[in-house]
Each structure stands twice: as C-alpha cells, then as structure tokens.
Amino acid sequence: MQYLFKGSQTQERLNYLFAMCKIKSDDIKAAASDHLVKGLSKNNAALLNNVPAPNLTRALKTLNTYAELVEKIKEHDAAHSQY
C-alpha cells in the first residue's frame, strides 16, 4: 500500500522517517523532501538535487516501508488502547 504521496508530508514527519531508515545522502533527502513536502514531481526533484531518478525512487520506496510500519503501530496502539 502507498502511504507517501507527492506533497503529502510535513518536513518534521519526513525527518522522523529519515531518522528510522538508513538514508544518509543529503542530496537524496533533499530530493525526497522536494517531492514529498513541496510537491515537485519525482523527476524534477531528482534533477534539481542532482540525483539519479532511480535512486530517488528507491529511497521513496524505503521511506514508504517505514511509513507503513508507523501506521501499523498506530493501528495496533488504537486497537489496544484502554482510553
């Protein structure tokens, strides 16, 4: 399932996802931010940050995997909440 979409994230939430995964490249992070926070297309975000588009796509898939885990944890917590 797709959890991350163009322009759908805040920079703060994206930073939390970066903290959980192994993406270290500042250029990839900037391109992901341009796509997920600012709403640029994947190709434009990659070009603007001088990264190969396939590398950005791979990073976005990784981020989506972590976003999925976050959502599953939230669902689990909601289902087991006593409040």
PDB file of C-alpha atoms in Angstrom:
ATOM      1  CA  MET A   1       0.000   0.000   0.000  1.00  0.00           C
ATOM      2  CA  GLN A   2       1.178   3.509  -0.750  1.00  0.00           C
ATOM      3  CA  TYR A   3       1.427   5.772   2.311  1.00  0.00           C
ATOM      4  CA  LEU A   4       3.530   8.628   0.963  1.00  0.00           C
ATOM      5  CA  PHE A   5       2.347  10.873  -1.848  1.00  0.00           C
ATOM      6  CA  LYS A   6       3.624  13.966  -3.609  1.00  0.00           C
ATOM      7  CA  GLY A   7       3.234  16.967  -1.312  1.00  0.00           C
ATOM      8  CA  SER A   8       1.575  14.962   1.479  1.00  0.00           C
ATOM      9  CA  GLN A   9       4.144  15.201   4.264  1.00  0.00           C
ATOM     10  CA  THR A  10       5.421  17.822   6.652  1.00  0.00           C
ATOM     11  CA  GLN A  11       9.174  18.243   6.888  1.00  0.00           C
ATOM     12  CA  GLU A  12       9.027  17.228  10.553  1.00  0.00           C
ATOM     13  CA  ARG A  13       7.291  13.906   9.801  1.00  0.00           C
ATOM     14  CA  LEU A  14       9.699  13.215   6.948  1.00  0.00           C
ATOM     15  CA  ASN A  15      12.633  13.889   9.276  1.00  0.00           C
ATOM     16  CA  TYR A  16      11.266  11.264  11.679  1.00  0.00           C
ATOM     17  CA  LEU A  17      11.117   8.752   8.821  1.00  0.00           C
ATOM     18  CA  PHE A  18      14.702   9.617   7.831  1.00  0.00           C
ATOM     19  CA  ALA A  19      15.772   9.001  11.437  1.00  0.00           C
ATOM     20  CA  MET A  20      14.356   5.464  11.279  1.00  0.00           C
ATOM     21  CA  CYS A  21      15.889   4.380   7.994  1.00  0.00           C
ATOM     22  CA  LYS A  22      19.391   4.198   6.555  1.00  0.00           C
ATOM     23  CA  ILE A  23      19.105   7.012   4.017  1.00  0.00           C
ATOM     24  CA  LYS A  24      22.162   9.186   4.661  1.00  0.00           C
ATOM     25  CA  SER A  25      22.682  11.109   1.412  1.00  0.00           C
ATOM     26  CA  ASP A  26      21.807  14.782   1.853  1.00  0.00           C
ATOM     27  CA  ASP A  27      21.015  15.031  -1.867  1.00  0.00           C
ATOM     28  CA  ILE A  28      18.562  12.111  -1.704  1.00  0.00           C
ATOM     29  CA  LYS A  29      16.987  13.588   1.436  1.00  0.00           C
ATOM     30  CA  ALA A  30      16.608  16.959  -0.286  1.00  0.00           C
ATOM     31  CA  ALA A  31      15.059  15.344  -3.363  1.00  0.00           C
ATOM     32  CA  ALA A  32      12.655  13.309  -1.218  1.00  0.00           C
ATOM     33  CA  SER A  33      11.706  16.471   0.648  1.00  0.00           C
ATOM     34  CA  ASP A  34      11.144  18.373  -2.589  1.00  0.00           C
ATOM     35  CA  HIS A  35       8.818  15.597  -3.755  1.00  0.00           C
ATOM     36  CA  LEU A  36       7.002  14.651  -0.535  1.00  0.00           C
ATOM     37  CA  VAL A  37       6.842  18.049   1.177  1.00  0.00           C
ATOM     38  CA  LYS A  38       6.995  20.648  -1.600  1.00  0.00           C
ATOM     39  CA  GLY A  39       5.096  18.600  -4.181  1.00  0.00           C
ATOM     40  CA  LEU A  40       7.613  18.511  -7.030  1.00  0.00           C
ATOM     41  CA  SER A  41       7.425  15.579  -9.425  1.00  0.00           C
ATOM     42  CA  LYS A  42       9.910  12.773  -8.807  1.00  0.00           C
ATOM     43  CA  ASN A  43      11.829  13.629 -11.971  1.00  0.00           C
ATOM     44  CA  ASN A  44      12.037  17.342 -11.183  1.00  0.00           C
ATOM     45  CA  ALA A  45      13.066  16.677  -7.580  1.00  0.00           C
ATOM     46  CA  ALA A  46      15.806  14.319  -8.782  1.00  0.00           C
ATOM     47  CA  LEU A  47      17.069  16.777 -11.409  1.00  0.00           C
ATOM     48  CA  LEU A  48      17.023  19.726  -9.008  1.00  0.00           C
ATOM     49  CA  ASN A  49      19.136  17.806  -6.492  1.00  0.00           C
ATOM     50  CA  ASN A  50      21.473  16.099  -8.991  1.00  0.00           C
ATOM     51  CA  VAL A  51      20.458  12.556  -8.095  1.00  0.00           C
ATOM     52  CA  PRO A  52      19.553   9.739 -10.483  1.00  0.00           C
ATOM     53  CA  ALA A  53      15.775   9.279 -10.612  1.00  0.00           C
ATOM     54  CA  PRO A  54      16.041   5.521  -9.866  1.00  0.00           C
ATOM     55  CA  ASN A  55      17.947   6.320  -6.647  1.00  0.00           C
ATOM     56  CA  LEU A  56      15.188   8.682  -5.554  1.00  0.00           C
ATOM     57  CA  THR A  57      12.546   6.081  -6.400  1.00  0.00           C
ATOM     58  CA  ARG A  58      14.404   3.509  -4.302  1.00  0.00           C
ATOM     59  CA  ALA A  59      14.619   5.947  -1.373  1.00  0.00           C
ATOM     60  CA  LEU A  60      10.902   6.726  -1.644  1.00  0.00           C
ATOM     61  CA  LYS A  61      10.103   3.001  -1.526  1.00  0.00           C
ATOM     62  CA  THR A  62      12.239   2.669   1.606  1.00  0.00           C
ATOM     63  CA  LEU A  63      10.510   5.642   3.223  1.00  0.00           C
ATOM     64  CA  ASN A  64       7.110   4.181   2.310  1.00  0.00           C
ATOM     65  CA  THR A  65       8.048   0.908   4.021  1.00  0.00           C
ATOM     66  CA  TYR A  66       8.851   2.769   7.220  1.00  0.00           C
ATOM     67  CA  ALA A  67       5.689   4.874   6.917  1.00  0.00           C
ATOM     68  CA  GLU A  68       3.708   1.625   6.645  1.00  0.00           C
ATOM     69  CA  LEU A  69       5.295   0.349   9.857  1.00  0.00           C
ATOM     70  CA  VAL A  70       4.417   3.597  11.632  1.00  0.00           C
ATOM     71  CA  GLU A  71       0.793   3.263  10.517  1.00  0.00           C
ATOM     72  CA  LYS A  72       0.645  -0.373  11.661  1.00  0.00           C
ATOM     73  CA  ILE A  73       1.982   0.644  15.076  1.00  0.00           C
ATOM     74  CA  LYS A  74      -0.637   3.400  15.286  1.00  0.00           C
ATOM     75  CA  GLU A  75      -3.400   0.913  14.373  1.00  0.00           C
ATOM     76  CA  HIS A  76      -2.109  -1.562  16.940  1.00  0.00           C
ATOM     77  CA  ASP A  77      -1.998   1.076  19.654  1.00  0.00           C
ATOM     78  CA  ALA A  78      -5.503   2.296  18.800  1.00  0.00           C
ATOM     79  CA  ALA A  79      -6.890  -1.248  18.898  1.00  0.00           C
ATOM     80  CA  HIS A  80      -5.282  -1.959  22.264  1.00  0.00           C
ATOM     81  CA  SER A  81      -5.873   1.408  23.882  1.00  0.00           C
ATOM     82  CA  GLN A  82      -7.848   1.425  27.099  1.00  0.00           C
ATOM     83  CA  TYR A  83      -8.987   5.029  26.682  1.00  0.00           C
TER      84      TYR A  83
END
